Tab-separated table of C-alpha atoms in Angstrom:
chain	number	residue	atom	x	y	z
A	1	ILE	CA	0.098	0.300	0.585
A	2	PHE	CA	2.708	2.060	1.118
A	3	HIS	CA	4.189	1.335	-2.245
A	4	MET	CA	1.249	2.612	-3.906
A	5	ILE	CA	1.311	6.199	-2.639
A	6	ARG	CA	5.218	5.886	-3.019
A	7	GLU	CA	4.156	5.102	-6.957
A	8	VAL	CA	2.007	7.731	-7.427
A	9	LYS	CA	4.236	10.182	-5.458
A	10	GLU	CA	6.757	9.387	-8.029
A	11	THR	CA	4.531	9.583	-10.960
A	12	ILE	CA	3.451	12.846	-9.612
A	13	LYS	CA	7.021	14.393	-9.905
A	14	LYS	CA	7.889	11.901	-13.423
A	15	TYR	CA	5.118	14.307	-15.198
A	16	GLU	CA	5.062	17.107	-13.258
A	17	LEU	CA	1.106	17.080	-12.284
A	18	ILE	CA	0.984	19.297	-9.965
A	19	LYS	CA	3.387	21.987	-8.334
A	20	LYS	CA	3.712	22.730	-4.877
A	21	GLY	CA	0.718	24.676	-2.553
A	22	GLU	CA	-0.956	24.439	-5.769
A	23	GLY	CA	-5.190	23.895	-4.955
A	24	LEU	CA	-6.429	20.778	-6.956
A	25	ILE	CA	-10.005	20.158	-7.634
A	26	VAL	CA	-10.465	16.053	-7.329
A	27	GLY	CA	-13.420	14.722	-9.381
A	28	VAL	CA	-15.143	12.084	-6.861
A	29	SER	CA	-17.737	9.480	-7.705
A	30	GLY	CA	-17.604	7.799	-5.243
A	31	GLY	CA	-16.542	4.588	-6.904
A	32	ALA	CA	-13.411	2.797	-5.941
A	33	ASP	CA	-11.038	5.069	-8.454
A	34	SER	CA	-11.349	8.298	-7.203
A	35	ILE	CA	-11.747	7.837	-3.725
A	36	CYS	CA	-8.463	6.087	-4.240
A	37	LEU	CA	-7.248	9.267	-6.103
A	38	LEU	CA	-9.135	10.988	-3.597
A	39	HIS	CA	-7.281	9.794	-0.131
A	40	ILE	CA	-3.675	8.858	-1.338
A	41	LEU	CA	-4.129	12.782	-2.555
A	42	HIS	CA	-5.218	13.782	0.803
A	43	THR	CA	-2.456	11.382	2.934
A	44	LEU	CA	0.132	13.982	0.309
A	45	LYS	CA	-1.391	16.839	1.231
A	46	GLU	CA	1.078	18.024	4.041
A	47	CYS	CA	4.367	17.415	2.395
A	48	MET	CA	2.934	18.516	-1.364
A	49	GLN	CA	1.272	21.570	0.601
A	50	ILE	CA	-1.362	21.084	-2.056
A	51	GLU	CA	-5.349	21.865	-0.957
A	52	LEU	CA	-7.792	19.839	-2.824
A	53	THR	CA	-11.719	20.567	-3.302
A	54	ALA	CA	-13.792	17.464	-4.293
A	55	VAL	CA	-16.452	18.160	-7.054
A	56	HIS	CA	-19.368	15.078	-6.776
A	57	ILE	CA	-21.166	15.452	-9.589
A	58	ASN	CA	-24.924	13.744	-9.200
A	59	HIS	CA	-26.050	13.348	-12.935
A	60	MET	CA	-29.147	12.291	-11.514
A	61	LEU	CA	-29.757	9.167	-13.769
A	62	ARG	CA	-30.061	5.844	-10.863
A	63	ALA	CA	-32.202	7.714	-8.398
A	64	GLY	CA	-32.141	6.122	-4.840
A	65	GLU	CA	-28.140	5.176	-5.883
A	66	ALA	CA	-27.634	8.674	-6.875
A	67	LEU	CA	-28.218	9.733	-3.462
A	68	GLU	CA	-26.740	6.628	-1.819
A	69	ASP	CA	-23.117	8.063	-4.019
A	70	GLU	CA	-24.102	11.471	-2.928
A	71	ARG	CA	-24.406	10.938	1.339
A	72	TYR	CA	-20.983	8.879	1.123
A	73	VAL	CA	-19.564	11.157	-0.962
A	74	GLU	CA	-20.469	13.427	1.649
A	75	ARG	CA	-18.981	11.120	4.525
A	76	ILE	CA	-15.528	10.575	3.345
A	77	CYS	CA	-14.947	13.959	3.103
A	78	ALA	CA	-16.620	15.213	6.387
A	79	VAL	CA	-13.812	12.705	7.815
A	80	LEU	CA	-10.862	13.382	5.863
A	81	ASP	CA	-11.642	17.436	6.424
A	82	ILE	CA	-11.833	17.861	1.836
A	83	ARG	CA	-13.855	20.463	1.131
A	84	LEU	CA	-16.629	19.288	-0.714
A	85	GLU	CA	-18.671	20.994	-4.333
A	86	ILE	CA	-22.396	19.248	-5.030
A	87	VAL	CA	-23.486	19.155	-7.622
A	88	ARG	CA	-26.936	16.966	-10.031
A	89	ILE	CA	-27.220	18.009	-13.656
A	90	ASP	CA	-29.719	15.695	-15.851
A	91	ILE	CA	-27.966	14.134	-18.730
A	92	LYS	CA	-30.778	12.279	-19.272
A	93	LYS	CA	-32.745	15.840	-20.402
A	94	SER	CA	-28.615	17.415	-21.424
A	95	ALA	CA	-27.940	14.568	-24.026
A	96	GLN	CA	-31.430	14.110	-25.550
A	97	LYS	CA	-31.004	18.528	-25.925
A	98	GLN	CA	-27.659	17.863	-27.337
A	99	LYS	CA	-28.006	15.067	-29.870
A	100	ILE	CA	-25.852	13.326	-28.332
A	101	SER	CA	-24.940	9.915	-26.227
A	102	LEU	CA	-25.438	9.876	-22.603
A	103	GLU	CA	-21.392	8.755	-22.384
A	104	GLU	CA	-20.483	12.076	-24.383
A	105	ALA	CA	-23.087	14.413	-22.222
A	106	GLY	CA	-21.108	13.438	-18.954
A	107	ARG	CA	-18.049	13.478	-19.491
A	108	GLU	CA	-18.994	17.194	-21.029
A	109	GLU	CA	-20.907	18.390	-18.463
A	110	ARG	CA	-18.657	16.785	-15.783
A	111	TYR	CA	-14.975	18.573	-17.416
A	112	LYS	CA	-17.156	22.067	-18.040
A	113	THR	CA	-18.214	21.897	-13.992
A	114	PHE	CA	-14.733	20.775	-13.344
A	115	ASN	CA	-13.470	24.131	-15.026
A	116	LEU	CA	-16.655	26.220	-13.300
A	117	MET	CA	-15.092	24.932	-9.680
A	118	ALA	CA	-11.204	25.239	-10.584
A	119	ASP	CA	-11.905	29.322	-11.379
A	120	ARG	CA	-14.241	29.937	-8.143
A	121	TYR	CA	-11.231	28.124	-6.224
A	122	GLY	CA	-8.403	29.264	-8.112
A	123	ALA	CA	-7.308	26.070	-8.704
A	124	GLY	CA	-4.746	25.368	-11.227
A	125	ARG	CA	-5.588	21.624	-11.978
A	126	ILE	CA	-8.575	19.329	-11.951
A	127	ALA	CA	-7.432	15.723	-11.194
A	128	VAL	CA	-9.167	12.488	-12.380
A	129	ALA	CA	-8.834	8.551	-11.483
A	130	HIS	CA	-8.685	7.138	-14.784
A	131	ASN	CA	-6.452	4.227	-15.015
A	132	LYS	CA	-4.196	1.787	-16.154
A	133	ASN	CA	-7.487	-0.374	-17.334
A	134	ASP	CA	-9.110	3.112	-18.168
A	135	GLN	CA	-6.712	3.614	-20.974
A	136	ALA	CA	-6.001	0.347	-22.411
A	137	GLU	CA	-10.501	0.215	-22.666
A	138	THR	CA	-10.210	3.563	-24.435
A	139	VAL	CA	-7.248	2.775	-26.845
A	140	LEU	CA	-9.411	-0.307	-27.959
A	141	MET	CA	-12.767	1.613	-28.404
A	142	ASN	CA	-10.627	3.980	-30.628
A	143	ILE	CA	-9.308	0.757	-32.235
A	144	ILE	CA	-12.843	0.224	-32.952
A	145	ARG	CA	-13.715	3.634	-34.754
A	146	GLY	CA	-10.851	2.721	-36.654
A	147	SER	CA	-8.809	5.969	-35.107
A	148	GLY	CA	-5.632	7.179	-36.052
A	149	LEU	CA	-2.145	7.566	-34.434
A	150	ASN	CA	-3.774	9.815	-31.728
A	151	GLY	CA	-6.280	7.534	-30.539
A	152	LEU	CA	-4.054	4.721	-30.318
A	153	GLN	CA	-1.694	6.431	-27.719
A	154	GLY	CA	-4.525	7.234	-26.084
A	155	MET	CA	-4.704	9.293	-22.716
A	156	GLU	CA	-2.074	11.640	-21.339
A	157	TYR	CA	-0.926	12.180	-17.724
A	158	LYS	CA	-1.436	15.531	-18.399
A	159	ARG	CA	-3.334	17.785	-21.186
A	160	GLY	CA	-4.175	21.821	-19.825
A	161	ALA	CA	-5.171	21.558	-16.994
A	162	VAL	CA	-6.693	18.165	-16.551
A	163	ILE	CA	-3.768	15.511	-14.789
A	164	ARG	CA	-4.213	11.533	-14.632
A	165	PRO	CA	-2.137	10.468	-11.360
A	166	LEU	CA	-3.462	6.435	-11.585
A	167	LEU	CA	-3.273	6.274	-14.921
A	168	GLY	CA	0.127	3.665	-14.081
A	169	VAL	CA	-1.819	1.992	-11.729
A	170	GLU	CA	-4.058	-1.467	-12.164
A	171	ARG	CA	-7.463	-1.417	-11.350
A	172	SER	CA	-7.408	-4.630	-8.977
A	173	ALA	CA	-4.191	-2.552	-7.253
A	174	ILE	CA	-7.481	0.551	-6.195
A	175	GLU	CA	-9.532	-1.515	-5.119
A	176	GLY	CA	-7.212	-3.569	-2.727
A	177	TYR	CA	-5.867	0.531	-1.924
A	178	CYS	CA	-9.343	0.723	-0.867
A	179	LYS	CA	-9.899	-2.805	0.841
A	180	LYS	CA	-7.145	-1.852	2.955
A	181	HIS	CA	-7.511	1.286	4.207
A	182	ASN	CA	-11.477	-0.254	4.550
A	183	LEU	CA	-13.172	2.817	2.147
A	184	ASN	CA	-16.007	1.367	0.924
A	185	PRO	CA	-16.451	2.685	-2.082
A	186	ARG	CA	-19.725	2.621	-4.261
A	187	ILE	CA	-20.474	0.421	-7.082
A	188	ASP	CA	-22.397	1.828	-10.096
A	189	SER	CA	-24.287	-0.581	-11.012
A	190	SER	CA	-24.684	0.513	-14.388
A	191	ASN	CA	-21.136	-0.304	-14.676
A	192	LEU	CA	-22.051	-4.260	-14.739
A	193	GLU	CA	-24.330	-3.670	-17.710
A	194	SER	CA	-23.509	-4.628	-20.980
A	195	ILE	CA	-25.169	-1.652	-22.105
A	196	TYR	CA	-22.404	1.057	-23.049
A	197	THR	CA	-19.741	0.636	-25.426
A	198	ARG	CA	-16.894	1.070	-22.669
A	199	ASN	CA	-18.609	-1.469	-20.623
A	200	ARG	CA	-19.273	-4.249	-23.647
A	201	VAL	CA	-15.330	-3.840	-23.839
A	202	ARG	CA	-14.016	-4.048	-20.499
A	203	LEU	CA	-16.652	-6.516	-19.291
A	204	ASP	CA	-16.619	-8.691	-22.103
A	205	LEU	CA	-13.645	-7.983	-24.813
A	206	ILE	CA	-10.713	-7.948	-22.412
A	207	PRO	CA	-11.599	-11.051	-20.993
A	208	TYR	CA	-12.434	-13.059	-24.366
A	209	ILE	CA	-8.696	-11.689	-25.238
A	210	ASP	CA	-7.197	-12.734	-21.869
A	211	HIS	CA	-8.732	-15.854	-22.032
A	212	LEU	CA	-8.411	-17.160	-25.124
A	213	PHE	CA	-5.094	-15.733	-25.863
A	214	LYS	CA	-3.234	-16.532	-22.189
A	215	THR	CA	-2.118	-12.516	-21.851
A	216	ASN	CA	-2.588	-9.572	-20.199
A	217	ILE	CA	-4.231	-7.479	-22.637
A	218	THR	CA	-3.910	-4.439	-20.498
A	219	ASN	CA	-0.099	-4.216	-20.381
A	220	SER	CA	-0.307	-5.035	-23.493
A	221	ILE	CA	-1.904	-1.984	-25.018
A	222	ASN	CA	-0.278	0.653	-22.341
A	223	LYS	CA	3.368	-0.791	-23.593
A	224	MET	CA	1.650	0.252	-26.977
A	225	ALA	CA	0.295	4.070	-26.551
A	226	ARG	CA	3.462	3.880	-24.442
A	227	LEU	CA	5.598	3.803	-27.841
A	228	ILE	CA	3.118	5.142	-29.852
A	229	LYS	CA	2.900	8.381	-27.531
A	230	ASP	CA	6.375	9.121	-27.907
A	231	ASP	CA	6.503	8.316	-32.118
A	232	ASN	CA	3.150	10.153	-32.406
A	233	PHE	CA	5.446	13.892	-30.349
A	234	PHE	CA	7.910	13.359	-32.750
A	235	ILE	CA	5.561	12.516	-35.956
A	236	GLU	CA	4.116	15.981	-34.620
A	237	GLN	CA	6.900	17.752	-34.097
A	238	GLN	CA	8.043	17.200	-38.219
A	239	ILE	CA	4.146	18.746	-38.999
A	240	ASP	CA	4.439	21.693	-37.116
A	241	GLN	CA	8.009	22.839	-39.158
A	242	ILE	CA	5.791	22.207	-42.986
A	243	TYR	CA	3.084	23.251	-41.195
A	244	ASN	CA	4.505	26.436	-40.530
A	245	GLU	CA	6.092	26.677	-44.167
A	246	ALA	CA	2.521	25.417	-45.640
A	247	LYS	CA	0.680	28.361	-43.625
A	248	LEU	CA	-0.059	32.034	-45.681
A	249	ASP	CA	-0.613	35.447	-44.039
A	250	GLY	CA	-4.262	35.546	-44.878
A	251	ASP	CA	-7.128	38.093	-44.763
A	252	GLY	CA	-7.576	37.032	-40.930
A	253	VAL	CA	-10.124	34.820	-42.144
A	254	GLY	CA	-9.820	31.487	-41.133
A	255	ILE	CA	-7.015	30.053	-42.448
A	256	SER	CA	-4.372	29.141	-45.935
A	257	LEU	CA	-2.649	27.246	-46.352
A	258	ASP	CA	-0.048	26.751	-49.209
A	259	ILE	CA	-1.213	23.411	-51.877
A	260	LYS	CA	2.384	24.028	-53.439
A	261	VAL	CA	3.967	22.652	-49.742
A	262	LEU	CA	1.349	20.260	-48.967
A	263	LYS	CA	1.889	18.517	-52.812
A	264	LYS	CA	5.886	17.971	-51.731
A	265	HIS	CA	5.121	15.745	-48.742
A	266	PRO	CA	3.595	12.503	-48.375
A	267	ILE	CA	0.073	12.117	-48.435
A	268	ALA	CA	-0.156	12.053	-44.475
A	269	ALA	CA	1.612	14.524	-43.554
A	270	ALA	CA	-1.088	16.882	-45.798
A	271	LYS	CA	-3.505	15.001	-43.744
A	272	ARG	CA	-2.489	15.983	-40.435
A	273	ILE	CA	-1.795	19.143	-41.790
A	274	ILE	CA	-5.523	20.336	-42.627
A	275	ARG	CA	-6.347	18.681	-39.574
A	276	ASN	CA	-4.506	21.299	-37.438
A	277	ALA	CA	-6.209	24.162	-39.846
A	278	ILE	CA	-9.543	23.089	-38.928
A	279	GLY	CA	-8.503	22.906	-35.391
A	280	GLY	CA	-7.007	25.705	-34.920
A	281	THR	CA	-9.973	27.352	-37.491
A	282	LYS	CA	-12.675	25.429	-35.028
A	283	GLY	CA	-11.595	25.547	-31.846
A	284	ASP	CA	-11.677	21.790	-31.533
A	285	LEU	CA	-12.196	18.241	-34.048
A	286	LYS	CA	-15.264	17.556	-32.611
A	287	GLY	CA	-17.336	16.681	-35.184
A	288	ILE	CA	-14.177	16.134	-37.923
A	289	GLY	CA	-13.337	12.554	-39.113
A	290	SER	CA	-10.992	10.884	-41.342
A	291	LYS	CA	-13.407	11.176	-44.141
A	292	HIS	CA	-13.404	14.732	-44.064
A	293	ILE	CA	-9.625	14.931	-43.666
A	294	GLU	CA	-10.017	12.835	-47.105
A	295	SER	CA	-11.939	15.124	-48.341
A	296	VAL	CA	-10.132	18.114	-47.990
A	297	VAL	CA	-6.415	16.988	-49.130
A	298	GLU	CA	-8.559	15.839	-52.334
A	299	LEU	CA	-9.933	18.593	-52.919
A	300	ALA	CA	-6.546	20.288	-52.210
A	301	ILE	CA	-4.930	17.783	-54.855
A	302	ALA	CA	-6.748	17.588	-57.340
A	303	GLY	CA	-9.768	20.022	-56.827
A	304	ARG	CA	-11.012	22.252	-59.746
A	305	THR	CA	-10.108	26.293	-58.194
A	306	GLY	CA	-13.689	27.455	-57.000
A	307	ALA	CA	-14.979	24.498	-55.399
A	308	VAL	CA	-15.692	24.512	-51.825
A	309	ILE	CA	-16.625	21.748	-49.581
A	310	GLN	CA	-18.953	21.537	-46.109
A	311	LEU	CA	-18.098	20.104	-43.636
A	312	PRO	CA	-19.712	20.044	-40.067
A	313	LYS	CA	-20.073	22.633	-37.639
A	314	GLY	CA	-20.260	25.138	-40.494
A	315	VAL	CA	-16.377	24.337	-41.620
A	316	ARG	CA	-15.496	25.344	-45.721
A	317	ALA	CA	-12.462	24.298	-47.214
A	318	ALA	CA	-12.229	26.473	-50.196
A	319	LYS	CA	-9.217	25.580	-53.123
A	320	SER	CA	-8.452	28.897	-55.229
A	321	TYR	CA	-5.798	28.280	-57.819
A	322	ASN	CA	-2.407	27.313	-55.524
A	323	ILE	CA	-4.190	28.255	-51.197
A	324	LEU	CA	-6.284	26.306	-49.658
A	325	LYS	CA	-8.643	28.143	-47.234
A	326	ILE	CA	-10.190	26.772	-44.458
A	327	TYR	CA	-12.523	29.498	-42.760
A	328	ILE	CA	-16.222	29.047	-40.913
A	329	GLU	CA	-18.967	30.262	-42.285
A	330	GLY	CA	-20.019	33.590	-42.626
A	331	GLU	CA	-16.782	35.048	-41.040
A	332	GLN	CA	-16.500	36.668	-43.944
A	333	GLU	CA	-18.714	39.567	-42.088
A	334	LYS	CA	-16.238	42.214	-40.802
A	335	ASN	CA	-16.678	42.905	-37.126
A	336	PRO	CA	-16.972	46.011	-36.486
A	337	ILE	CA	-13.594	48.695	-34.961
A	338	PHE	CA	-14.124	50.579	-32.181
A	339	ASN	CA	-12.100	52.288	-29.411
A	340	LYS	CA	-14.027	54.509	-27.163
A	341	LYS	CA	-12.881	56.011	-23.851
A	342	ILE	CA	-14.280	55.081	-20.622
A	343	GLN	CA	-15.803	58.062	-18.735
A	344	ILE	CA	-15.641	57.362	-14.504
A	345	PRO	CA	-18.068	57.884	-13.159
A	346	GLY	CA	-20.288	57.940	-16.229
A	347	THR	CA	-21.809	55.605	-18.964
A	348	VAL	CA	-20.100	55.593	-22.839
A	349	PHE	CA	-22.163	53.901	-26.038
A	350	ILE	CA	-20.733	51.879	-28.583
A	351	ASP	CA	-23.408	52.591	-31.082
A	352	GLU	CA	-20.744	50.338	-33.273
A	353	ILE	CA	-22.895	46.591	-31.895
A	354	ASN	CA	-25.550	48.677	-29.446
A	355	LYS	CA	-23.855	47.967	-26.425
A	356	HIS	CA	-23.037	50.741	-23.148
A	357	ILE	CA	-20.125	50.693	-20.304
A	358	ASP	CA	-21.956	52.159	-17.241
A	359	ALA	CA	-18.732	52.973	-14.667
A	360	GLY	CA	-19.406	53.636	-11.206
A	361	ILE	CA	-17.088	54.541	-7.881
A	362	VAL	CA	-17.709	52.702	-4.810
A	363	ASP	CA	-15.606	54.483	-1.794
A	364	GLY	CA	-14.071	54.039	1.367
A	365	VAL	CA	-14.422	50.147	0.987
A	366	LEU	CA	-15.076	48.737	4.343
A	367	ASP	CA	-15.845	45.028	3.380
A	368	THR	CA	-14.666	43.906	-0.009
A	369	LYS	CA	-15.945	40.286	-0.024
A	370	ASN	CA	-18.932	41.647	-2.274
A	371	PHE	CA	-17.137	42.545	-4.450
A	372	THR	CA	-14.553	39.898	-5.404
A	373	GLU	CA	-16.251	37.053	-6.752
A	374	THR	CA	-15.413	38.197	-10.173
A	375	GLY	CA	-14.105	35.225	-11.823
A	376	ASP	CA	-17.526	34.419	-14.131
A	377	GLY	CA	-18.525	35.703	-16.835
A	378	GLY	CA	-21.051	38.382	-15.337
A	379	ILE	CA	-22.539	41.678	-16.634
A	380	THR	CA	-21.133	43.262	-14.311
A	381	GLN	CA	-17.600	43.184	-12.367
A	382	PHE	CA	-15.738	45.062	-9.971
A	383	PHE	CA	-11.686	46.412	-9.639
A	384	ASP	CA	-9.228	48.117	-7.973
A	385	TYR	CA	-9.433	51.957	-9.163
A	386	GLU	CA	-6.414	52.900	-7.976
A	387	LYS	CA	-4.490	49.485	-9.052
A	388	ILE	CA	-6.170	50.710	-12.545
A	389	GLY	CA	-4.608	53.969	-11.641
A	390	GLY	CA	-5.508	55.807	-15.736
A	391	PRO	CA	-7.579	55.602	-18.224
A	392	ILE	CA	-9.057	53.040	-19.921
A	393	TYR	CA	-10.744	51.646	-23.234
A	394	VAL	CA	-14.087	49.627	-24.336
A	395	ARG	CA	-12.219	47.872	-27.584
A	396	HIS	CA	-11.998	44.808	-30.295
A	397	ARG	CA	-8.763	43.161	-30.027
A	398	GLU	CA	-5.993	44.940	-31.465
A	399	GLU	CA	-2.169	42.461	-32.063
A	400	GLY	CA	-0.068	42.593	-28.871
A	401	ASP	CA	-2.923	42.196	-26.147
A	402	VAL	CA	-1.363	40.820	-23.022
A	403	PHE	CA	-4.193	39.709	-20.565
A	404	LYS	CA	-3.451	38.212	-17.120
A	405	PRO	CA	-6.670	35.556	-16.189
A	406	LEU	CA	-7.819	35.486	-12.427
A	407	TYR	CA	-6.268	33.451	-10.431
A	408	SER	CA	-3.415	32.607	-12.564
A	409	ILE	CA	0.038	33.067	-12.171
A	410	GLY	CA	1.274	34.694	-15.482
A	411	THR	CA	1.023	36.776	-18.099
A	412	LYS	CA	-0.006	35.819	-21.490
A	413	LYS	CA	-0.586	37.136	-24.751
A	414	LEU	CA	-4.679	37.973	-25.181
A	415	LYS	CA	-4.540	35.352	-28.282
A	416	GLU	CA	-3.536	32.482	-26.306
A	417	PHE	CA	-5.685	32.746	-23.495
A	418	PHE	CA	-8.291	32.012	-26.383
A	419	ILE	CA	-6.405	29.230	-27.895
A	420	ASP	CA	-6.319	27.818	-24.138
A	421	ASN	CA	-9.944	28.136	-23.959
A	422	LYS	CA	-10.991	26.683	-26.943
A	423	ILE	CA	-12.485	30.264	-28.305
A	424	PRO	CA	-12.846	29.942	-31.934
A	425	ARG	CA	-11.735	32.262	-34.520
A	426	GLN	CA	-13.925	33.583	-35.546
A	427	THR	CA	-15.252	35.150	-32.535
A	428	ARG	CA	-12.552	36.721	-31.011
A	429	ASP	CA	-12.403	39.606	-32.882
A	430	SER	CA	-16.370	40.270	-31.999
A	431	ILE	CA	-15.487	39.873	-28.242
A	432	PRO	CA	-15.834	43.363	-26.489
A	433	LEU	CA	-12.365	44.200	-23.575
A	434	ILE	CA	-11.382	46.617	-21.492
A	435	SER	CA	-8.455	47.986	-21.658
A	436	LYS	CA	-5.456	49.602	-19.564
A	437	GLY	CA	-3.223	49.947	-23.056
A	438	ARG	CA	-2.225	46.789	-24.306
A	439	GLU	CA	-3.074	45.629	-21.199
A	440	ILE	CA	-6.399	43.509	-21.018
A	441	VAL	CA	-8.717	44.790	-17.902
A	442	TRP	CA	-11.616	43.091	-18.979
A	443	ILE	CA	-12.731	40.335	-21.042
A	444	ILE	CA	-16.328	41.101	-21.625
A	445	GLY	CA	-18.478	37.838	-21.170
A	446	TYR	CA	-15.420	36.094	-20.051
A	447	LYS	CA	-12.573	36.926	-17.195
A	448	ILE	CA	-11.427	39.792	-15.206
A	449	SER	CA	-7.653	40.061	-15.442
A	450	ASP	CA	-6.184	39.415	-12.102
A	451	LYS	CA	-3.521	42.306	-11.525
A	452	PHE	CA	-6.841	44.559	-11.397
A	453	LYS	CA	-9.120	41.767	-9.423
A	454	VAL	CA	-10.152	43.567	-5.459
A	455	THR	CA	-8.453	42.621	-2.711
A	456	GLU	CA	-8.842	42.525	1.030
A	457	ASN	CA	-6.313	45.849	0.640
A	458	THR	CA	-8.751	48.054	-2.166
A	459	LYS	CA	-10.023	51.119	-0.720
A	460	THR	CA	-11.749	52.196	-3.677
A	461	VAL	CA	-14.126	49.953	-6.079
A	462	LEU	CA	-14.683	50.203	-9.636
A	463	ARG	CA	-17.921	48.898	-11.092
A	464	LEU	CA	-18.301	48.159	-14.196
A	465	SER	CA	-21.407	47.367	-16.326
A	466	PHE	CA	-22.013	45.754	-19.662
A	467	GLY	CA	-25.617	46.765	-20.874
A	468	ASP	CA	-27.995	46.768	-24.251
A	469	GLY	CA	-27.200	49.876	-26.331
A	470	ARG	CA	-29.063	53.358	-26.171
A	471	HIS	CA	-33.000	53.349	-26.408
A	472	ASN	CA	-32.642	50.203	-23.576
A	473	LEU	CA	-31.412	53.461	-21.956
A	474	GLU	CA	-33.921	55.990	-22.618
C-alpha cells in the first residue's frame, strides 16, 4: 500500500502534474478509483502543500443509488476534512438537447463543472481517476472506431489543467488499496451492465482476449500506447515545421495553406496539416472525422479552382489556384471596429455593437467580500480603482494585447488565452475588451484580469456594467 502511494508520488514528480502549494479540484464519483485518488492526495497533502476541493456530480440517472453516492462522498469528505461541492445535472435531458449519447453528455458536463469549480477556487489542476485499465479500454474503443495514432496513444498523464495521477496503476491495486483502508467505495450498478460501449469492452472483450490468448491485454495495450506516444510526439514536431511553411499570411479570416507545399510532402503529412488547420479555425476537432480530412486533401490535390467543401459545424474548405482556405461559414463578415474611452463615473455608448458601459465608483470600502467574486462571465464586474490608475477603454482586440487571467500566475498573450479556452477564431474579434494600453482589464463575458482584482487592501472599487445600447436606457 505504501508502495502505491510512493508510485503515485513519483508519477506526479515525473510528469510534473502538481506544483507545491497548488490548488486541486478532484473529481469524486464515489467509486473505487476516485476514492482511492482522493485518499492518496489527502495523504500527500501536507508534504506537497496542496489544497484539495472534491467535486461530486450527481448525473440524476439512478435515482436512489445516486443519492446514496452523494451521501457516501459527503461522509468520506467530512472524515478527511476535505471541502466538497455537490452538483446535480440532468444528464439525460442534456443528452437529448444536444442529440448526443449519455456517455458523451456526462463527460462534457463533468469537465465543464470541473473547470467552473477550478475558476471559483483558483485551482491550477483538475485531478481525475483514470487508471491503467481505463487506458486499455479507451485505446480498444478507439481501434473499434478506426482511430489514427492520436487515438492509439490513449489518454495523457497531463493535458492542459487535467491530470491523471493513477494512469499507471491497475484497477486491482486500486481496489486492494480501498480494502486495506476500509474505504468501502460505492459500486455503480450501470458499470456491471453491457449497455455502453466501454462496459462491453471492459466486461466482455478484454476478458475474452485474455482467456483466448492467455495474455494480459491491458499491459500490452498500455505498452503500445507509450511507444506510439513517443513516435507521435516526434511526428508532430516535424508536422509543425511543415505547417508553418505551408501557412500563408491571410486576410485574418480562417487559415490559408500553400497547396504547393502540401504537394511536396507525403499524403500523411498533408492530412495532419489540414487537420491542424481545421482545429485552429474551429477551436477543436469535434465532429471532424477521417473522411472529412480525406475529402479536403482530395480538394487540395485534385480539385478545381473555386470549389468549396462543406464540413460539419459550419467549417468550409475552399480552393483558389494554389491556396487552400479553411474558414467558418459567415466569418467573412467583418466585425465592427471601435475604441472608446470610458468615463468614470459615467456611461459610454458603443453604437457599433449596440451596447454600453456604465462606470461607477464605490468609495470608502470597509468590507471587500461583496466585490471579490468576479471570476465568472457576468455583465457587472468590480476592480481596484487605484490599481487601474489611469484611463481605460472599451475596444476590439488588437495585435500585442496581453492578459493575466484571474487567479493565474503569469501574463500571456490574449491570443493564447483564446486558444487555451477554445474560443473559436471566428468569434474572437467580436468580443469587447476593457483595456489599459495593451493590458486587458476585462474580457467581457469571460474573465477579469488578476492584476486589477479587488482584494482586502482595496480602498476604492470601480464598478463596470455591460449592457444593451441607447434604446434600452432611454
